[in-house]
């Protein structure tokens, strides 16, 4: 129970990777602030799973693309538990379109959640740590596409590339405060966002040929690494991206 007495905020934790992260952190003793935007039933499911571990959970609805809602999310979490020690910036969205067809609205929705939202959630968290004179851990769920081109998802790749440099910059700026920050970059993970892929044997087969380990990742493959980075075991690690992709990054060919 290495995280006993700690409080973790996991954005976008009503399903998929976010839900797995929340439950895994709870299993290690952390109390969890569960954030959702549009899946209240999923948030309730996450809460039930967190409570089943013996940890406490608290649900807050917040759109990570809206700065005022981000600040309210942090404030409510602190009001409920008195502190936040770990921030997991997991919420993210993607929009498929050829570059020449991307609308301003779709561009804004992707970048606002994936980059702007992470920026201001992290800022509010750091302000809380400075005010309370404590150290903390920041873990961003990025993507292999902070490095790997992904045609027809240019705004998504731009947001994740920006997240990579934000993390590196903040590792230098926040290090003297005892605050660490790292990215986890998943590859192809079996989650609801990949439902169409899972239901298309031809596309799935082509993708699996690009993955040296020969399988899709599971949300728990990401969650276990988050728990390590949130624990004291990772106290000398900051400014790094960890790829959880079965080897996909170095073996990928666009179909």
Short mmCIF file of C-alpha atoms in Angstrom, two decimals:
data_model
loop_
_atom_site.label_atom_id
_atom_site.label_comp_id
_atom_site.label_asym_id
_atom_site.label_seq_id
_atom_site.Cartn_x
_atom_site.Cartn_y
_atom_site.Cartn_z
CA UNK A 1 0.00 0.00 0.00
CA UNK A 2 2.66 2.47 -1.10
CA UNK A 3 0.11 5.21 -1.79
CA UNK A 4 -1.76 5.04 1.49
CA UNK A 5 -2.63 8.55 2.68
CA UNK A 6 -2.28 9.97 -0.83
CA UNK A 7 -5.01 11.52 -2.98
CA UNK A 8 -4.96 11.13 -6.76
CA UNK A 9 -7.00 13.02 -9.34
CA UNK A 10 -7.51 11.03 -12.55
CA UNK A 11 -9.09 13.03 -15.37
CA UNK A 12 -11.35 11.17 -17.78
CA UNK A 13 -11.69 8.22 -15.42
CA UNK A 14 -15.20 7.01 -16.28
CA UNK A 15 -14.00 4.36 -18.75
CA UNK A 16 -11.07 2.71 -20.47
CA UNK A 17 -7.53 3.56 -19.43
CA UNK A 18 -8.67 6.24 -16.96
CA UNK A 19 -10.92 3.84 -15.08
CA UNK A 20 -8.15 1.23 -14.92
CA UNK A 21 -5.73 3.85 -13.57
CA UNK A 22 -8.16 4.98 -10.88
CA UNK A 23 -8.74 1.41 -9.69
CA UNK A 24 -5.04 0.49 -9.77
CA UNK A 25 -4.08 3.56 -7.73
CA UNK A 26 -6.87 2.75 -5.25
CA UNK A 27 -5.53 -0.79 -4.90
CA UNK A 28 -2.25 0.78 -3.78
CA UNK A 29 -4.05 2.78 -1.09
CA UNK A 30 -4.77 6.15 -2.73
CA UNK A 31 -8.11 7.93 -2.46
CA UNK A 32 -9.37 8.90 -5.90
CA UNK A 33 -11.03 11.98 -7.41
CA UNK A 34 -12.93 10.65 -10.42
CA UNK A 35 -13.49 13.10 -13.27
CA UNK A 36 -15.94 12.61 -16.11
CA UNK A 37 -17.51 14.75 -18.80
CA UNK A 38 -20.26 12.72 -20.48
CA UNK A 39 -20.45 9.25 -18.91
CA UNK A 40 -21.98 9.52 -15.41
CA UNK A 41 -22.81 5.82 -15.36
CA UNK A 42 -19.16 5.02 -16.07
CA UNK A 43 -18.04 7.34 -13.27
CA UNK A 44 -20.36 5.51 -10.89
CA UNK A 45 -18.86 2.21 -12.02
CA UNK A 46 -15.36 3.56 -11.36
CA UNK A 47 -16.47 4.74 -7.92
CA UNK A 48 -17.84 1.30 -7.06
CA UNK A 49 -14.59 -0.36 -8.16
CA UNK A 50 -12.51 2.14 -6.17
CA UNK A 51 -14.59 1.62 -3.05
CA UNK A 52 -14.31 -2.16 -3.46
CA UNK A 53 -10.56 -1.81 -2.88
CA UNK A 54 -11.17 -0.14 0.48
CA UNK A 55 -10.14 3.30 -0.75
CA UNK A 56 -12.41 6.33 -0.97
CA UNK A 57 -13.62 7.94 -4.16
CA UNK A 58 -15.35 11.17 -5.11
CA UNK A 59 -16.93 12.06 -8.47
CA UNK A 60 -16.70 15.49 -10.13
CA UNK A 61 -18.12 16.38 -13.54
CA UNK A 62 -15.77 18.66 -15.46
CA UNK A 63 -14.97 19.39 -19.11
CA UNK A 64 -11.18 19.53 -19.38
CA UNK A 65 -11.51 21.85 -22.35
CA UNK A 66 -12.95 24.62 -20.12
CA UNK A 67 -10.49 26.30 -17.74
CA UNK A 68 -13.15 27.41 -15.23
CA UNK A 69 -14.35 23.81 -14.91
CA UNK A 70 -10.78 22.58 -14.45
CA UNK A 71 -10.27 24.99 -11.56
CA UNK A 72 -13.56 23.92 -10.02
CA UNK A 73 -12.50 20.27 -10.35
CA UNK A 74 -9.27 20.90 -8.44
CA UNK A 75 -11.07 23.00 -5.82
CA UNK A 76 -13.77 20.36 -5.23
CA UNK A 77 -11.18 17.62 -4.90
CA UNK A 78 -9.24 19.61 -2.31
CA UNK A 79 -12.44 20.47 -0.45
CA UNK A 80 -13.40 16.78 -0.29
CA UNK A 81 -10.04 15.27 0.71
CA UNK A 82 -8.04 18.25 1.98
CA UNK A 83 -5.22 17.71 -0.49
CA UNK A 84 -4.18 16.32 -3.87
CA UNK A 85 -0.82 14.56 -4.19
CA UNK A 86 -0.98 12.95 -7.62
CA UNK A 87 -2.38 14.35 -10.86
CA UNK A 88 -3.00 11.96 -13.76
CA UNK A 89 -3.85 13.92 -16.91
CA UNK A 90 -5.63 11.13 -18.76
CA UNK A 91 -8.60 12.79 -20.51
CA UNK A 92 -8.14 13.04 -24.26
CA UNK A 93 -10.05 13.06 -27.52
CA UNK A 94 -9.30 12.60 -31.21
CA UNK A 95 -11.05 13.57 -34.45
CA UNK A 96 -10.51 11.80 -37.77
CA UNK A 97 -10.31 14.01 -40.87
CA UNK A 98 -8.02 14.74 -43.77
CA UNK A 99 -5.96 17.85 -42.97
CA UNK A 100 -7.71 19.95 -45.62
CA UNK A 101 -11.12 19.12 -44.13
CA UNK A 102 -10.40 19.83 -40.44
CA UNK A 103 -12.81 22.40 -39.00
CA UNK A 104 -11.86 25.04 -36.48
CA UNK A 105 -14.39 23.57 -34.04
CA UNK A 106 -12.85 20.09 -34.24
CA UNK A 107 -9.32 21.48 -33.97
CA UNK A 108 -10.28 23.49 -30.90
CA UNK A 109 -12.04 20.57 -29.21
CA UNK A 110 -8.97 18.33 -29.57
CA UNK A 111 -6.32 20.87 -28.59
CA UNK A 112 -8.42 22.33 -25.75
CA UNK A 113 -8.76 18.97 -24.01
CA UNK A 114 -5.44 17.33 -24.90
CA UNK A 115 -3.09 20.28 -24.40
CA UNK A 116 -4.76 23.38 -22.97
CA UNK A 117 -6.67 21.29 -20.43
CA UNK A 118 -3.53 19.48 -19.30
CA UNK A 119 -1.69 22.81 -19.05
CA UNK A 120 -4.24 24.44 -16.76
CA UNK A 121 -5.04 21.34 -14.69
CA UNK A 122 -1.33 21.01 -14.03
CA UNK A 123 -1.07 24.71 -13.22
CA UNK A 124 -3.91 24.54 -10.66
CA UNK A 125 -2.36 21.42 -9.11
CA UNK A 126 1.09 23.02 -8.87
CA UNK A 127 -0.42 26.15 -7.30
CA UNK A 128 -2.03 23.91 -4.66
CA UNK A 129 1.31 22.20 -3.94
CA UNK A 130 3.12 25.53 -3.64
CA UNK A 131 0.45 26.93 -1.30
CA UNK A 132 0.64 23.85 0.93
CA UNK A 133 4.45 23.55 0.66
CA UNK A 134 4.34 19.94 -0.52
CA UNK A 135 5.84 17.86 -3.32
CA UNK A 136 3.76 15.94 -5.86
CA UNK A 137 3.61 13.73 -8.93
CA UNK A 138 2.25 14.59 -12.38
CA UNK A 139 1.66 11.81 -14.90
CA UNK A 140 0.38 12.63 -18.39
CA UNK A 141 -1.21 9.99 -20.59
CA UNK A 142 0.20 10.97 -23.95
CA UNK A 143 0.40 8.68 -27.00
CA UNK A 144 2.91 7.06 -29.32
CA UNK A 145 1.75 9.88 -31.59
CA UNK A 146 3.83 12.39 -29.66
CA UNK A 147 6.55 10.81 -31.84
CA UNK A 148 4.80 8.80 -34.56
CA UNK A 149 2.97 10.48 -37.47
CA UNK A 150 -0.71 9.52 -37.76
CA UNK A 151 -2.20 10.73 -41.07
CA UNK A 152 -5.72 12.17 -40.81
CA UNK A 153 -5.23 12.92 -37.11
CA UNK A 154 -2.97 15.98 -37.39
CA UNK A 155 -4.58 18.00 -34.60
CA UNK A 156 -4.28 15.00 -32.26
CA UNK A 157 -0.59 14.52 -33.11
CA UNK A 158 0.06 18.24 -32.67
CA UNK A 159 -1.58 18.16 -29.22
CA UNK A 160 0.50 15.17 -28.12
CA UNK A 161 3.70 16.64 -29.53
CA UNK A 162 2.97 19.79 -27.56
CA UNK A 163 2.38 17.68 -24.46
CA UNK A 164 5.82 16.12 -24.88
CA UNK A 165 7.58 19.50 -24.84
CA UNK A 166 5.39 20.83 -22.03
CA UNK A 167 6.37 17.85 -19.90
CA UNK A 168 10.07 18.30 -20.63
CA UNK A 169 9.94 22.00 -19.87
CA UNK A 170 8.04 21.51 -16.61
CA UNK A 171 10.46 18.80 -15.48
CA UNK A 172 13.13 21.51 -15.42
CA UNK A 173 10.90 24.23 -13.96
CA UNK A 174 9.21 22.11 -11.29
CA UNK A 175 12.17 19.95 -10.31
CA UNK A 176 13.50 22.43 -7.72
CA UNK A 177 10.05 22.27 -6.05
CA UNK A 178 10.30 18.50 -5.67
CA UNK A 179 7.55 17.95 -8.25
CA UNK A 180 8.10 15.27 -10.87
CA UNK A 181 6.36 15.03 -14.25
CA UNK A 182 6.45 12.24 -16.82
CA UNK A 183 4.50 11.08 -19.86
CA UNK A 184 3.17 7.61 -20.57
CA UNK A 185 2.66 7.01 -24.29
CA UNK A 186 0.31 4.11 -25.00
CA UNK A 187 0.16 2.43 -28.37
CA UNK A 188 -2.85 0.38 -29.45
CA UNK A 189 -4.84 -0.33 -26.28
CA UNK A 190 -8.07 -2.31 -26.14
CA UNK A 191 -10.52 0.39 -25.02
CA UNK A 192 -13.93 1.76 -26.12
CA UNK A 193 -12.22 4.39 -28.32
CA UNK A 194 -10.95 1.53 -30.52
CA UNK A 195 -14.33 -0.20 -30.88
CA UNK A 196 -14.45 0.16 -34.68
CA UNK A 197 -10.94 -1.29 -34.97
CA UNK A 198 -11.80 -4.27 -32.77
CA UNK A 199 -14.81 -5.03 -34.95
CA UNK A 200 -12.78 -4.96 -38.19
CA UNK A 201 -10.70 -8.17 -38.45
CA UNK A 202 -8.79 -6.96 -41.52
CA UNK A 203 -7.65 -3.69 -39.95
CA UNK A 204 -6.95 -5.36 -36.62
CA UNK A 205 -4.84 -8.04 -38.30
CA UNK A 206 -2.80 -5.43 -40.18
CA UNK A 207 -2.18 -3.51 -36.98
CA UNK A 208 -1.11 -6.59 -35.02
CA UNK A 209 1.52 -7.29 -37.68
CA UNK A 210 3.10 -3.95 -36.70
CA UNK A 211 3.25 -4.86 -33.02
CA UNK A 212 6.26 -7.08 -32.19
CA UNK A 213 4.51 -8.52 -29.12
CA UNK A 214 1.60 -9.50 -31.35
CA UNK A 215 -1.29 -8.24 -29.25
CA UNK A 216 -3.16 -5.11 -28.26
CA UNK A 217 -2.33 -3.62 -24.91
CA UNK A 218 -4.75 -3.74 -22.00
CA UNK A 219 -5.68 -0.71 -19.85
CA UNK A 220 -3.94 -2.42 -16.92
CA UNK A 221 -0.66 -2.34 -18.86
CA UNK A 222 -0.82 1.45 -18.62
CA UNK A 223 -2.30 1.58 -15.11
CA UNK A 224 0.49 -0.43 -13.52
CA UNK A 225 3.10 2.01 -14.85
CA UNK A 226 1.06 4.98 -13.59
CA UNK A 227 1.06 3.44 -10.12
CA UNK A 228 4.84 3.02 -10.24
CA UNK A 229 5.36 6.63 -11.34
CA UNK A 230 2.98 7.81 -8.59
CA UNK A 231 4.90 5.89 -5.91
CA UNK A 232 8.07 6.73 -3.99
CA UNK A 233 9.88 4.12 -6.12
CA UNK A 234 10.07 6.64 -8.99
CA UNK A 235 11.30 9.61 -6.96
CA UNK A 236 14.37 10.18 -9.19
CA UNK A 237 12.49 9.96 -12.50
CA UNK A 238 11.25 13.11 -14.24
CA UNK A 239 11.11 14.56 -17.75
CA UNK A 240 10.71 11.20 -19.47
CA UNK A 241 8.24 9.53 -21.82
CA UNK A 242 7.56 5.84 -21.23
CA UNK A 243 6.19 3.98 -24.26
CA UNK A 244 3.66 1.24 -23.56
CA UNK A 245 3.15 -0.05 -27.08
CA UNK A 246 4.39 -3.63 -27.46
CA UNK A 247 7.20 -2.32 -29.66
CA UNK A 248 4.85 -0.61 -32.14
CA UNK A 249 6.75 2.69 -32.36
CA UNK A 250 9.86 1.21 -33.95
CA UNK A 251 8.05 -1.24 -36.21
CA UNK A 252 5.16 0.80 -37.60
CA UNK A 253 4.25 1.04 -41.28
CA UNK A 254 1.23 3.05 -42.43
CA UNK A 255 -1.21 0.78 -44.24
#
